[in-house]
Structures are given as structure tokens and as C-alpha cells.
Short mmCIF file of C-alpha atoms in Angstrom, two decimals:
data_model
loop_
_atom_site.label_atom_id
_atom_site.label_comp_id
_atom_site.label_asym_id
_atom_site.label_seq_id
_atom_site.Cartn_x
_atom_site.Cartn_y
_atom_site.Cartn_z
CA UNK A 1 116.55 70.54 93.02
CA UNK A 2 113.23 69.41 91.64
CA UNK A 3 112.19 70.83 88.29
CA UNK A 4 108.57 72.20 87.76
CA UNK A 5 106.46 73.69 85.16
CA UNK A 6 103.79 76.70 85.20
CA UNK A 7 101.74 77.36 82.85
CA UNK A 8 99.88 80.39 82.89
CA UNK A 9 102.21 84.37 83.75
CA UNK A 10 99.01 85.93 85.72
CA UNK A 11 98.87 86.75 89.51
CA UNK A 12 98.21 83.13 90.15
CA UNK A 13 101.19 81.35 88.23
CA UNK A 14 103.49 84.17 89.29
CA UNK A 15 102.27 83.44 93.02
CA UNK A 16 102.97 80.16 92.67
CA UNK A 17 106.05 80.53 90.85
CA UNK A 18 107.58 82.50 93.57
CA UNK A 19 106.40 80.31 96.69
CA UNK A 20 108.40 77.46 94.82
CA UNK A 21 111.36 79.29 94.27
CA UNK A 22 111.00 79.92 97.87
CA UNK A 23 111.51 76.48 98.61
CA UNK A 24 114.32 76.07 96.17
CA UNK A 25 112.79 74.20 93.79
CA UNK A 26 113.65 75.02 90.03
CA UNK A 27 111.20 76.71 88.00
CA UNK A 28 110.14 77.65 84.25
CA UNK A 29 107.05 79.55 83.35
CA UNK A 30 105.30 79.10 79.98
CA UNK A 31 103.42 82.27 79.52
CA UNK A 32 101.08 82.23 75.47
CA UNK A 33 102.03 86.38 75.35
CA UNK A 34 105.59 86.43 76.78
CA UNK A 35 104.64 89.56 78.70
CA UNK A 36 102.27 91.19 81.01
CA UNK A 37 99.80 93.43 79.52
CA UNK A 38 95.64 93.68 78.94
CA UNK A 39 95.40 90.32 77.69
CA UNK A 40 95.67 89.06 81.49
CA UNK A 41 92.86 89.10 83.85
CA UNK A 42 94.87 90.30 86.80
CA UNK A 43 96.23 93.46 84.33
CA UNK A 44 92.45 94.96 84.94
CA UNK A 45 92.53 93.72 89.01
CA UNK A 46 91.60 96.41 91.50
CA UNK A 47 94.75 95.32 93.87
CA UNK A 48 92.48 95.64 96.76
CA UNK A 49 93.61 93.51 99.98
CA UNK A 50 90.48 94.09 101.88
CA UNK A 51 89.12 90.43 103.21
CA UNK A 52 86.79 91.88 105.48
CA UNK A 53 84.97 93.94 102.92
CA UNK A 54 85.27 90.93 101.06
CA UNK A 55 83.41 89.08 103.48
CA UNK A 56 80.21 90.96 102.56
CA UNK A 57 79.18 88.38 99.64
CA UNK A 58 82.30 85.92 100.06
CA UNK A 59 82.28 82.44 101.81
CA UNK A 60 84.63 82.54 105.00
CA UNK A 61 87.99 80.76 103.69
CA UNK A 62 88.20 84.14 101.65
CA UNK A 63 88.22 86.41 104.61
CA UNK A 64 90.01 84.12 106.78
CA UNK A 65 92.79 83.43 104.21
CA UNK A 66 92.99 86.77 102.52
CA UNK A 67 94.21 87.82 105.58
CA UNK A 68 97.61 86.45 104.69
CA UNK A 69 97.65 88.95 101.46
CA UNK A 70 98.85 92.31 102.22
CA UNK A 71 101.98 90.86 104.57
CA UNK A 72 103.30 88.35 101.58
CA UNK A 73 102.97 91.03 98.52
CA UNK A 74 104.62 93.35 101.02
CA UNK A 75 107.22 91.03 101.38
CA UNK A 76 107.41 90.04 97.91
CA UNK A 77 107.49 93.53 96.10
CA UNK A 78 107.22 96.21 99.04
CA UNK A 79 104.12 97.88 97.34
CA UNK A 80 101.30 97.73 99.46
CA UNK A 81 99.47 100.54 100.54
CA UNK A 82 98.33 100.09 104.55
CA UNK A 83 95.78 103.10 104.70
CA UNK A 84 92.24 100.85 105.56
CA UNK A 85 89.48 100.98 103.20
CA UNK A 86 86.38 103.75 103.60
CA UNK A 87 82.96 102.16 102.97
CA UNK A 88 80.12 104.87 102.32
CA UNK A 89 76.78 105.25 101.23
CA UNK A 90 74.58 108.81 99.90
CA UNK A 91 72.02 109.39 102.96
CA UNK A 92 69.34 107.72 100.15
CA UNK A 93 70.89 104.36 100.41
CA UNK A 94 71.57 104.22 104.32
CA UNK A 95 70.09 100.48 104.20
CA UNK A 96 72.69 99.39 102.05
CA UNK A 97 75.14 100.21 104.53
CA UNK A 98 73.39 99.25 107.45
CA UNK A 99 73.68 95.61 105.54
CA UNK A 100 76.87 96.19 104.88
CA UNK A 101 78.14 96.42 108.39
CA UNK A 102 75.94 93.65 109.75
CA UNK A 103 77.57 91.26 107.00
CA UNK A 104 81.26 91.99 107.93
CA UNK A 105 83.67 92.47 110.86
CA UNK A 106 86.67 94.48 111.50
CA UNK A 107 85.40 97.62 110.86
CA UNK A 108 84.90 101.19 113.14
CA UNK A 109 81.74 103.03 112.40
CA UNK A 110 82.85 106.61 111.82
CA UNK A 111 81.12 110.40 111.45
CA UNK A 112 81.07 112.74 108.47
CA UNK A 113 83.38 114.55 110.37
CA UNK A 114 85.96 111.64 110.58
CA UNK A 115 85.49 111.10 107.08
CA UNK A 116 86.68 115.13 106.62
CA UNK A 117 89.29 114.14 108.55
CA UNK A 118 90.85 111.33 106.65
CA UNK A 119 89.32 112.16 103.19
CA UNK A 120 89.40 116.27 102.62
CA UNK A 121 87.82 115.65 98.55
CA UNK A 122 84.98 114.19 100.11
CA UNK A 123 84.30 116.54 102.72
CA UNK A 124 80.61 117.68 103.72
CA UNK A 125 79.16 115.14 101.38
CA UNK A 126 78.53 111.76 103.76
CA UNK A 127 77.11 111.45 107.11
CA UNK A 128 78.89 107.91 108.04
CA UNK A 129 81.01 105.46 107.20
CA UNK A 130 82.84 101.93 107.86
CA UNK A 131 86.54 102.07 108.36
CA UNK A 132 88.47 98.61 107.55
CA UNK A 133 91.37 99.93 108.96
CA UNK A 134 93.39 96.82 108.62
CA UNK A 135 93.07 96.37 104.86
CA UNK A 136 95.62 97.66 102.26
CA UNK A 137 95.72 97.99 98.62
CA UNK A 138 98.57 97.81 95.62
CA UNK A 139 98.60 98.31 92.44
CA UNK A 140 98.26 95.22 90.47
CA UNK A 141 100.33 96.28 87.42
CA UNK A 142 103.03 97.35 89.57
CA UNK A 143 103.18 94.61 92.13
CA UNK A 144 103.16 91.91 88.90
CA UNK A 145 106.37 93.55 87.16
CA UNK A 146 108.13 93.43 90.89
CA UNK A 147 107.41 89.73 91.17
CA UNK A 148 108.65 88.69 87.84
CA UNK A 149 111.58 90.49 87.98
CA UNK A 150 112.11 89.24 91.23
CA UNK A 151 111.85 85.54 89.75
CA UNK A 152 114.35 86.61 87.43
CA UNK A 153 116.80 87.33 89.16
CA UNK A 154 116.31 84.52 91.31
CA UNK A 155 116.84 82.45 88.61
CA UNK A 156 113.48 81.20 87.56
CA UNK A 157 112.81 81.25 83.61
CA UNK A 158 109.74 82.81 81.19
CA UNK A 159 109.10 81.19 77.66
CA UNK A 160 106.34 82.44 75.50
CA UNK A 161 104.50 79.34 74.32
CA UNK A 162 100.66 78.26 74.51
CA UNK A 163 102.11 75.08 75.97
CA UNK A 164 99.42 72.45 77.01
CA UNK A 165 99.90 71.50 80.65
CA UNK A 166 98.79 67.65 79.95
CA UNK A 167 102.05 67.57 77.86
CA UNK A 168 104.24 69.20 79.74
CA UNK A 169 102.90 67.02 82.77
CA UNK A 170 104.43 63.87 81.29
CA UNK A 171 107.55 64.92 81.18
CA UNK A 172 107.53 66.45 85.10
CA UNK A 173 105.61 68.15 88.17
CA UNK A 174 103.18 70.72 86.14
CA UNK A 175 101.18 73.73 87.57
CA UNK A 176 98.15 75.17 85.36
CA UNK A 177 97.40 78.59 86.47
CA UNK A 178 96.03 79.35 83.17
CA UNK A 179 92.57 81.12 85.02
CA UNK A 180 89.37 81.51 82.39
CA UNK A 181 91.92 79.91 79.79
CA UNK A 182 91.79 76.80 81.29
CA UNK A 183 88.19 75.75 80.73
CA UNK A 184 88.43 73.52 77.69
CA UNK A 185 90.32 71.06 80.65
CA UNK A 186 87.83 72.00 83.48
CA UNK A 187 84.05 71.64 83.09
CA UNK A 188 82.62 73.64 85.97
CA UNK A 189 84.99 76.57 85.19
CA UNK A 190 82.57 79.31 84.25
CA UNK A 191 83.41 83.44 83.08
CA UNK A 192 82.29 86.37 85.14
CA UNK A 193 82.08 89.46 83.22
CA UNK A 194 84.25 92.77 85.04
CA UNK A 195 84.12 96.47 83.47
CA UNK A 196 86.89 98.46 84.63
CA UNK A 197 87.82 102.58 84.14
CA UNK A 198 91.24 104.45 84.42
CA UNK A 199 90.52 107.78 85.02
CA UNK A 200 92.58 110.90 85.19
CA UNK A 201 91.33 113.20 87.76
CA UNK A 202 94.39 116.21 89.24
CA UNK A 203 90.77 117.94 90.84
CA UNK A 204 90.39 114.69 93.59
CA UNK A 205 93.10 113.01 96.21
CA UNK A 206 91.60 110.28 97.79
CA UNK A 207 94.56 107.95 100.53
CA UNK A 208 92.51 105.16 100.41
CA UNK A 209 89.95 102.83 98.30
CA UNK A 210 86.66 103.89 98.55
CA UNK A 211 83.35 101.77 98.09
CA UNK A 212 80.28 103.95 97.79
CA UNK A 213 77.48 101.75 98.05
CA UNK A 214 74.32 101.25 95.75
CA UNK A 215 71.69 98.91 95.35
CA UNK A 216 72.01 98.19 91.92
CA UNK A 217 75.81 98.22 91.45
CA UNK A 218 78.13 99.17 94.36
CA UNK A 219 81.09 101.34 93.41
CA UNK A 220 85.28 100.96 94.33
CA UNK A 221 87.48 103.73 93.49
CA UNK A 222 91.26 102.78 93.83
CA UNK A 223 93.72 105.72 94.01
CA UNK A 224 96.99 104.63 91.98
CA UNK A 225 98.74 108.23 93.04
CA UNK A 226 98.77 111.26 90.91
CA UNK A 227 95.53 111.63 89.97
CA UNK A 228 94.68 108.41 88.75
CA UNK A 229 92.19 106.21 89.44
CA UNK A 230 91.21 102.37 89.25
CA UNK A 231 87.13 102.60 88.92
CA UNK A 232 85.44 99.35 89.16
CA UNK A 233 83.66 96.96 88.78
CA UNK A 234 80.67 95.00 87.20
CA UNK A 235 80.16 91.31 87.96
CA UNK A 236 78.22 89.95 84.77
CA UNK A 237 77.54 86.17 84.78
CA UNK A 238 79.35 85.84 80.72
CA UNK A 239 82.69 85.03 79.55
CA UNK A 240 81.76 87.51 76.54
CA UNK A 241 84.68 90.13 77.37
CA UNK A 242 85.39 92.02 74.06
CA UNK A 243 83.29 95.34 75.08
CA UNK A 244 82.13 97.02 77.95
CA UNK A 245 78.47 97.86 77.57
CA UNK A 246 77.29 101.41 77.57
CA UNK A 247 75.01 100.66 80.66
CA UNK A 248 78.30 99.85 83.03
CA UNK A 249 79.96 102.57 81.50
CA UNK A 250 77.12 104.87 82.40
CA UNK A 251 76.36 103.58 86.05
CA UNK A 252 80.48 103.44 86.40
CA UNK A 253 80.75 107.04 85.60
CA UNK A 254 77.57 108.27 87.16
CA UNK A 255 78.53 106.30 90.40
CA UNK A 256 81.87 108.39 91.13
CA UNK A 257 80.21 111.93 90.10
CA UNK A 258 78.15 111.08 92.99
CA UNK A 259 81.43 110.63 95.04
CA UNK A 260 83.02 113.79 93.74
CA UNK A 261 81.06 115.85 90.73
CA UNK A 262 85.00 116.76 89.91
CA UNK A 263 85.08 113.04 88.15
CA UNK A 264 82.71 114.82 85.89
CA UNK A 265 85.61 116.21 84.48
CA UNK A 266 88.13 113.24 84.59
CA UNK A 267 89.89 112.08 81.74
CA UNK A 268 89.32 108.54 80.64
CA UNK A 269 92.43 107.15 79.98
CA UNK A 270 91.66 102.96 79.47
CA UNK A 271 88.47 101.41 79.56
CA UNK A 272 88.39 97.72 81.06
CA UNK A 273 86.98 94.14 80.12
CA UNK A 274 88.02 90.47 80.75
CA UNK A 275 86.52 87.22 82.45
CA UNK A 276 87.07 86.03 85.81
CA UNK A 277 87.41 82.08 86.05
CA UNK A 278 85.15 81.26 89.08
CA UNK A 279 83.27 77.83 89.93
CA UNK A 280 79.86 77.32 90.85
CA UNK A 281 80.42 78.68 94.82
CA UNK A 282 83.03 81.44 93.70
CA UNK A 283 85.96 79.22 95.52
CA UNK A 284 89.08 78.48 94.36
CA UNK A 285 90.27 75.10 93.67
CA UNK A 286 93.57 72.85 93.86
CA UNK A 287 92.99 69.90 91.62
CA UNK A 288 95.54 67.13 91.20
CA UNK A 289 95.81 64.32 88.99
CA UNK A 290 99.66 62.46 88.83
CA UNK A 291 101.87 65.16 87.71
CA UNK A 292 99.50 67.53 86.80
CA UNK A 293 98.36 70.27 89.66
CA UNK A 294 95.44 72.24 88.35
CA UNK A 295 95.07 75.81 90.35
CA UNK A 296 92.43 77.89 89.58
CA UNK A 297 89.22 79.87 90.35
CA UNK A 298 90.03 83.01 91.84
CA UNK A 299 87.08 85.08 90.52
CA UNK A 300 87.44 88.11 91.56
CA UNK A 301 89.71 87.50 94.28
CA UNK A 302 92.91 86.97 92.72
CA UNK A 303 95.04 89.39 94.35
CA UNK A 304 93.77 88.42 97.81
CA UNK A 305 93.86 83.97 97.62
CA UNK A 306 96.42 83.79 95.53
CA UNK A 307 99.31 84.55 98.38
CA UNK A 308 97.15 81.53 99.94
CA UNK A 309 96.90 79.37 97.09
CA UNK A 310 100.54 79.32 96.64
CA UNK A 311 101.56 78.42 100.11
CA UNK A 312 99.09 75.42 99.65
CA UNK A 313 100.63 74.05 96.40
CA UNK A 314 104.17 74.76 97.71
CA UNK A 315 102.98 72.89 100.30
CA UNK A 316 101.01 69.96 98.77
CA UNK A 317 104.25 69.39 96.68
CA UNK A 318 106.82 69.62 99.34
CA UNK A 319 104.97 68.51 102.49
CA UNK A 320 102.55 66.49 100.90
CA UNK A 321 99.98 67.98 102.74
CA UNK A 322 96.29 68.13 101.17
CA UNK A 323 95.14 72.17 100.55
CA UNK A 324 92.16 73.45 102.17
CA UNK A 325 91.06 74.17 98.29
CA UNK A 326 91.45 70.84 97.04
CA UNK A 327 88.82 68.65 95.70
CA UNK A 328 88.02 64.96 95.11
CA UNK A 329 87.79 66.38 91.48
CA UNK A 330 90.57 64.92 89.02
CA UNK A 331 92.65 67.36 87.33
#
């Protein structure tokens, strides 16, 4: 059974962990904070599976492999949500969905009415929308704690260490899936700033994400079930993540009162901030140098590629095969 070693507990080293395991290889993961919790990018993640939303400001590879997403986290920790996404726009900014549907596929143009229909809390208040039936959502902090007990059990190990993957890499096969930590190792690793909300809101039900279009910042609202709700998210070019400015917390909030005025009353139960690792195009990369397999670069993607970016390194290890997101770039 080969050995190998990942270094980094997020969405992308436990994504990788468990498409090894798959193909029996054994597995330790050095995680620096032992645990999941708000010190991880992917803790903050909106947990959509929507590639063909996605595909709005995305290159293709992202819609075309994010399609494998919602049928391997279903797989791996049965809690994905099928129920489409709802894209919608206040009559003022019709343009912005007009662009919308002309830069993505997949998607049924719908009535108010039909909006009634599937959304009763947001009934009377939009004339149109776009219905990505196909996508499906989770939620992130849920579908994490699933995996990694699943790994458990299946025998694969967790250390708490800030173990340096060079290191480790001379001893044996070594993933880095350490995302925005990683880039004292990777030059053209850059941060992009996200702002995040949890609300509390008993007054609104929505089944489904909703994206409510803007031209200055384009809101998602993720229901997580009883009244709470995932609101997000800025895109900030900055690695600076230890405050959320009181601009995105204003356009945030102001955002879903014009979904539902009853957010006026949420409750704000957690307010958001970390760093996406992205490169220069907003693709991910597999990097390899000897022992030492560098995968990173999800942006803001990392629920979606990182099904994908697993299968490749499984793959690129087992089948020496070369991924689609691999680079002449050494590790």
C-alpha cells in the first residue's frame, strides 16, 4: 500500500485525501489547527454546486468540470441539496440579467409567477428569472465533518502540525493543499478578499440559493434550513482578511432587504472574512516536482474543482497520467 502525505485539512486536502483512500493507498493528514473551524477558507464557503452560474465570469474547465461536483459530495457525505439555483434581478437592473443569461447555459427563463410558484417569500416582488435547474448546493461545514469522519473510519490519520511539505516530501509522495497558506512556496499565488454573513431569519424560507443581481456587487443567499442563511460574497483583490469593511457589510445587508425587507429584521449570527488562493487566470493548478505534488488555486471555487482536482492527482499518482491543471511550473 503506498504511503502519502497531505498537508493542508481544507476542502482541497480532504478531497484529495479521500480520492486516495479510494484507491487504497495509505494516508496521513497534517492539518496546523487539528480541527475544522474559521481559521479555514472553505469554513466561510457558500457550498454552492452551480457550474453553470459559474460560467458567468469563469473560464470553461470550471463549468465543464464542476459538473462532476454535486454527484461525488453526494456520494461522499449524502448532503447535497438538488433544488436548481434561482437567478433574479429588481426590474431596475434588467440588463444585468439579460447579461447574465447570454453568458451562461443550462438555464429556463421563467415568470414572476413561476418564481411564486417555487419561492412563496419572494412572491409579487420579481418579474423573471433564470432557473439552473441542474445545480445543487450543501453546506460546507456539514459536508467537511462527513468527509473526515468518513476518512476516519476508513482508516486514514489527522496530526496537528504546521509540517513543511518540502520535508515531509523527502521522506515520501507529499500533497500540499495548504490554499492561501502556501504562498511563501508559490510566487504567483495571490489572496482574494471574501465577506461572508450568517443570518438568522424564522420570517423567510427560501428551497434554493438565490443570486439577486446588481451592478456593483451581485448578491447569493444560501438557505442552510431553519432559518438560517449563508449571505455572500465580496471578491476584493487583498489577502488582508482580519475585518470585513463596513461598506460590504452595508451593500451585503442592503442587498437581501431588497430580496425580502423581512432580512431587515434578521439576526446576525457570524460575520465572515478570509483569502481565497487564486493565480493570475483564477485556475487551479497541479504542480509537481519529485515527490512533492503542489495542489492549489481554487479561488472561489473550492467546493465545485476540488471533486475534480482530486480525481486528477489520484490519477497522476496512480495512472501516471498528466492533469488537465498541471503546469510546466516546478513545484
Amino acid at each position: 500500500m503506498t504511503q502519502i502525505t497531505i498537508i493542508g485539512g481544507g476542502v482541497a486536502g480532504l478531497c484529495v485525501a479521500r480520492s486516495l483512500r479510494d484507491r487504497s493507498a495509505d494516508v496521513r493528514v497534517f492539518d496546523r489547527h487539528g480541527a475544522l473551524g474559521p481559521h479555514a477558507c472553505s469554513w466561510w464557503a457558500g457550498g454552492m454546486l452551480a457550474p453553470f452560474c459559474e460560467g458567468e465570469s469563469a473560464e470553461e474547465p470550471v463549468v465543464r468540470l464542476g459538473q462532476e461536483a454535486a454527484d461525488w459530495w453526494d456520494a461522499k457525505t449524502h448532503a447535497v441539496n438538488r433544488c436548481g439555483t434561482l437567478v433574479i434581478s429588481l426590474t431596475r437592473d434588467k440588463a444585468e440579467l439579460i447579461r447574465f443569461g447570454r453568458r451562461t447555459s443550462n438555464f429556463e427563463t421563467i415568470s414572476g409567477a413561476d418564481i411564486d410558484a417555487l419561492e412563496p417569500d419572494l412572491a409579487g416582488r420579481f418579474n423573471t428569472g433564470l432557473l439552473f435547474k441542474d445545480e445543487a448546493h450543501l453546506s460546507p461545514r456539514l459536508a467537511l465533518n462527513h468527509l473526515r469522519d468518513g476518512l476516519i473510519a476508513d482508516g486514514v490519520t489527522f496530526e496537528t502540525a504546521d509540517a513543511d511539505p518540502e520535508v515531509y516530501a523527502r521522506g515520501g509522495l507529499t500533497v500540499d493543499c495548504r490554499g492561501f497558506q502556501a504562498r511563501d512556496k508559490i510566487n504567483d499565488l495571490r489572496g482574494v478578499k471574501g465577506e461572508m454573513l450568517i443570518l438568522s431569519c424564522k420570517d423567510v424560507t427560501l428551497n434554493r440559493p438565490v443570486r439577486l443581481l446588481h451592478p456593483r456587487i451581485s448578491l447569493y443567499v444560501v438557505p442552510r434550513g431553519d432559518g438560517i442563511f449563508m449571505l455572500g460574497a465580496t471578491m476584493i483583490e487583498s489577502s488582508q482578511k482580519s475585518h470585513v469593511t463596513a461598506r460590504s457589510l452595508l451593500e451585503l445587508l442592503s442587498a437581501a432587504y431588497a430580496l425580502n425587507p423581512a432580512f431587515g429584521e434578521a439576526e446576525v449570527l457570524e460575520i465572515g472574512v478570509d483569502a481565497r488562493p487564486a493565480f493570475p487566470d483564477n485556475l487551479p493548478r497541479i504542480r509537481r516536482n519529485g515527490n512533492l505534488i503542489r495542489a492549489n488555486g481554487l479561488f472561489r471555487h473550492g467546493f465545485l474543482l476540488a471533486p475534480a482536482m482530486a480525481r486528477m492527482v489520484a490519477e497522476m499518482i496512480f495512472d501516471n497520467t498528466r492533469p488537465e491543471m498541471m503546469d510546466e511550473t516546478s513545484a
